[in-house]
């Protein structure tokens, strides 16, 4: 019995969620995966019942079991609409963790997650190495969009994504970025540059740092920070590697009052350390303290910085344009941040805001999900593209580079000529 | 055998839509009931009536049980593959084939989700009233097979009042057309009604033509507070007797009310013994007159307080409260036995009084939630299936509830169907000759008893 308890150590922590599901099946209406597949294993109710089956000894750690657990974007729409408020995504992440603990990770994920991602500099070199092949073997598509490098294309199956930047963010900015001499320093914050901003969109990171410093914020970019761990502990269920990454990030931002992130997934992953990875009272305390410091960029601008209207000037590309906002799941349902980004956009002079239908519907990216199930991811993305198209917007913005990749890919595939940008790129 | 069956089914529907892994089969072993479960041997997801026909032919030739189902949201055990065999899942037959605004009809495939249908109709100002509270998940095929109802049925009637035509695949594989697209149709027996409410035991529904009505232009929601449940029950009868038929009359008791207030604080009167939620709908002028009459009747009937929602947002809040009742009930204990009896509408107060007596006698707390306007209550008893003694006693108490409903001229099930859940009681609730006739009809249409076997009546009768 003790052995069994240990075997399902993580699932047992979420036993309340596991047992709260009363099998009403209302989640079928909301689940983006079920809406495409229309089979029971797609949806929270089915996944939860499989996990109950595992606990009862009726199912085992098979390839089929792993496959069905992986087929969830963790978008949380089921939970948001659950009459019983059962958080099945919690149970799914926990079940992934117990499976990894019992069975380990398969190649190449064991190498990538356990060894490569925690080593930020080395990971950077691998990405750089991969980028040399980009464009050599793959045809150029449109504008700056190319088929991904050899390294990632093996996983990405030909998805249209932005190319690897020639210089990474850490090579472009110093550790400490101070406001210009003419501006009074109001506060000092840490900047968490997720992998995407660091390697693919360094200009975005630079732009955010410049905006903040111009508005009196000293921005520290600790070199010791690494990947947030989302693909590792949330996606793959590798809690052991996740803890190493969490500890490194917590340490890197010690002594700073705020940790600002421009990526919804990173923001929510950083805040989720306490929920999933705290295996000791010390870690729990440290992770909870850290979570309080983490702020999404829009949340920081609106709730903390409280800038004057004059600070919201449009960038050259945004001036006079119609703009729509896509809610990343990790921002809207995971963190409840929905009003702040809209307020940012509406505050920018000369920019017209238009709300898209189902703005908070999952775009279908969900990290490794889109690599494992690209066809499914595309179908979910097509619905988002149709929503965006219906607004007649010139630009769609979000606050999650992962979503942005998916939006670019979905809009290109559906031939919808709407520009995809990060919300901060609307600002001068 | 299993491999062969899989190959044969794949030949009919193609690869990828025949599920045989233990993981997938697990997810088709349950429905919305608390305790029923049984694994199928294979799950198949056809997309055309022709495929359904071939599947049934194959099953009939080999005497393999077939359990037809939609989204598995039913609460009767109806979609549990209690004999194993094939689960025939219609969720991929989900096209709305036609919405005819002039003829006021729609034709759909069985796997269309009710809420998707409602949204499509709303765009054209049309309305399909039957509203089982599983509307977010349930398929229209399922609602026809179960003859489902919901709050709106006080005024607008249940599913059977809207079914004009059906396409049904018989156990032999024959694709049969019944009824049509006209509101009136006196061509022979009403065979479409035989399949409506047949719980998947007579054929597989593959196409449905439904009657629609224009969306009511206006509505008004009222909430009445009572210090006594029986008085609340009497108020329902009084409203109906006063010459008004509201769109909905829903009943919430003190226990559920407090649970809801805990789950989502909205300032409900937590000391009230009963709440009635009432909606009047129709043209704006009629709604004004009816609402006034309802408020007067409620006050005369002893309501402590009557609130009229001042706008759509307040009304939506009340109805959201009512829909949370389901979670409030089912989340209240490890096992919840929630029933579905219906009594004549003038016997509601008497029935509520009897429930109080049963509760006192058996020691089980009974919660009341339901569609009071059509006499359809969902009395719930809280127990734990793993506590054998308690569970057995809870079932005995539930039997007393059935007896009480039947003794008042009521029925076993208002809207959920018999399935597995209520078949033990069927003999007591039906004329024996009628019950026998039902089984004879089954044998005539499905001589090998392959279609949803083991449902509605107890097996030894066959």
Short mmCIF file of C-alpha atoms in Angstrom, two decimals, chain A residues 22-26 28-30 34-41 45-47 49-50 53 57-65 68 81 83-85, chain B residues 19 21-24 26-28 30-36 45 69 71-73 91-92 94 113 115-116 119 133-134 136-137 263 326-327 330-331:
data_model
loop_
_atom_site.label_atom_id
_atom_site.label_comp_id
_atom_site.label_asym_id
_atom_site.label_seq_id
_atom_site.Cartn_x
_atom_site.Cartn_y
_atom_site.Cartn_z
CA UNK A 22 -18.96 13.99 -11.39
CA UNK A 23 -18.79 12.93 -15.06
CA UNK A 24 -21.41 15.39 -16.28
CA UNK A 25 -19.46 15.82 -19.53
CA UNK A 26 -20.01 19.58 -19.83
CA UNK A 28 -16.85 18.43 -23.95
CA UNK A 29 -18.36 21.74 -25.06
CA UNK A 30 -15.29 23.75 -24.09
CA UNK A 34 -12.51 17.34 -27.99
CA UNK A 35 -14.07 19.82 -30.38
CA UNK A 36 -11.75 18.45 -33.10
CA UNK A 37 -11.61 14.77 -32.19
CA UNK A 38 -14.99 14.17 -30.54
CA UNK A 39 -13.71 11.17 -28.66
CA UNK A 40 -13.93 10.80 -24.93
CA UNK A 41 -10.18 10.38 -24.31
CA UNK A 45 -13.70 13.73 -18.02
CA UNK A 46 -12.12 10.92 -20.06
CA UNK A 47 -8.57 11.69 -19.00
CA UNK A 49 -11.37 8.52 -15.64
CA UNK A 50 -8.23 6.99 -17.19
CA UNK A 53 -8.36 3.58 -13.80
CA UNK A 57 -4.89 -0.90 -11.13
CA UNK A 58 -7.04 -1.32 -14.22
CA UNK A 59 -4.68 0.61 -16.51
CA UNK A 60 -0.94 0.77 -16.69
CA UNK A 61 1.76 3.07 -18.04
CA UNK A 62 1.37 2.19 -21.69
CA UNK A 63 2.17 4.19 -24.79
CA UNK A 64 -1.58 4.72 -25.29
CA UNK A 65 -1.94 6.08 -21.77
CA UNK A 68 -3.79 10.43 -24.28
CA UNK A 81 -16.50 26.13 -16.96
CA UNK A 83 -19.83 23.10 -12.48
CA UNK A 84 -17.83 21.23 -9.82
CA UNK A 85 -14.73 23.40 -10.31
CA UNK B 19 -11.05 2.19 -30.78
CA UNK B 21 -7.12 0.13 -26.57
CA UNK B 22 -7.92 -0.48 -22.93
CA UNK B 23 -7.44 3.25 -22.32
CA UNK B 24 -10.04 4.26 -24.88
CA UNK B 26 -12.24 2.81 -20.23
CA UNK B 27 -13.50 6.18 -21.42
CA UNK B 28 -16.64 4.61 -22.88
CA UNK B 30 -19.37 5.21 -17.85
CA UNK B 31 -22.00 7.90 -18.22
CA UNK B 32 -23.28 10.67 -15.97
CA UNK B 33 -24.51 8.27 -13.26
CA UNK B 34 -22.56 7.77 -10.06
CA UNK B 35 -21.86 4.05 -10.01
CA UNK B 36 -22.71 2.23 -13.24
CA UNK B 45 -17.48 6.25 -34.58
CA UNK B 69 -24.68 6.66 -27.61
CA UNK B 71 -21.94 12.28 -25.53
CA UNK B 72 -22.71 9.97 -22.60
CA UNK B 73 -24.20 12.73 -20.45
CA UNK B 91 -20.51 12.24 -31.85
CA UNK B 92 -18.91 12.56 -35.29
CA UNK B 94 -22.62 16.30 -36.07
CA UNK B 113 -24.57 19.06 -29.59
CA UNK B 115 -25.95 23.99 -27.40
CA UNK B 116 -24.32 24.20 -30.85
CA UNK B 119 -26.48 28.92 -30.98
CA UNK B 133 -29.52 20.77 -18.33
CA UNK B 134 -26.76 18.76 -19.97
CA UNK B 136 -23.52 21.82 -23.20
CA UNK B 137 -22.60 18.21 -23.79
CA UNK B 263 -19.77 28.02 -4.03
CA UNK B 326 -26.55 20.25 -10.19
CA UNK B 327 -22.97 20.62 -8.95
CA UNK B 330 -23.62 16.03 -6.75
CA UNK B 331 -20.67 17.54 -4.92
#
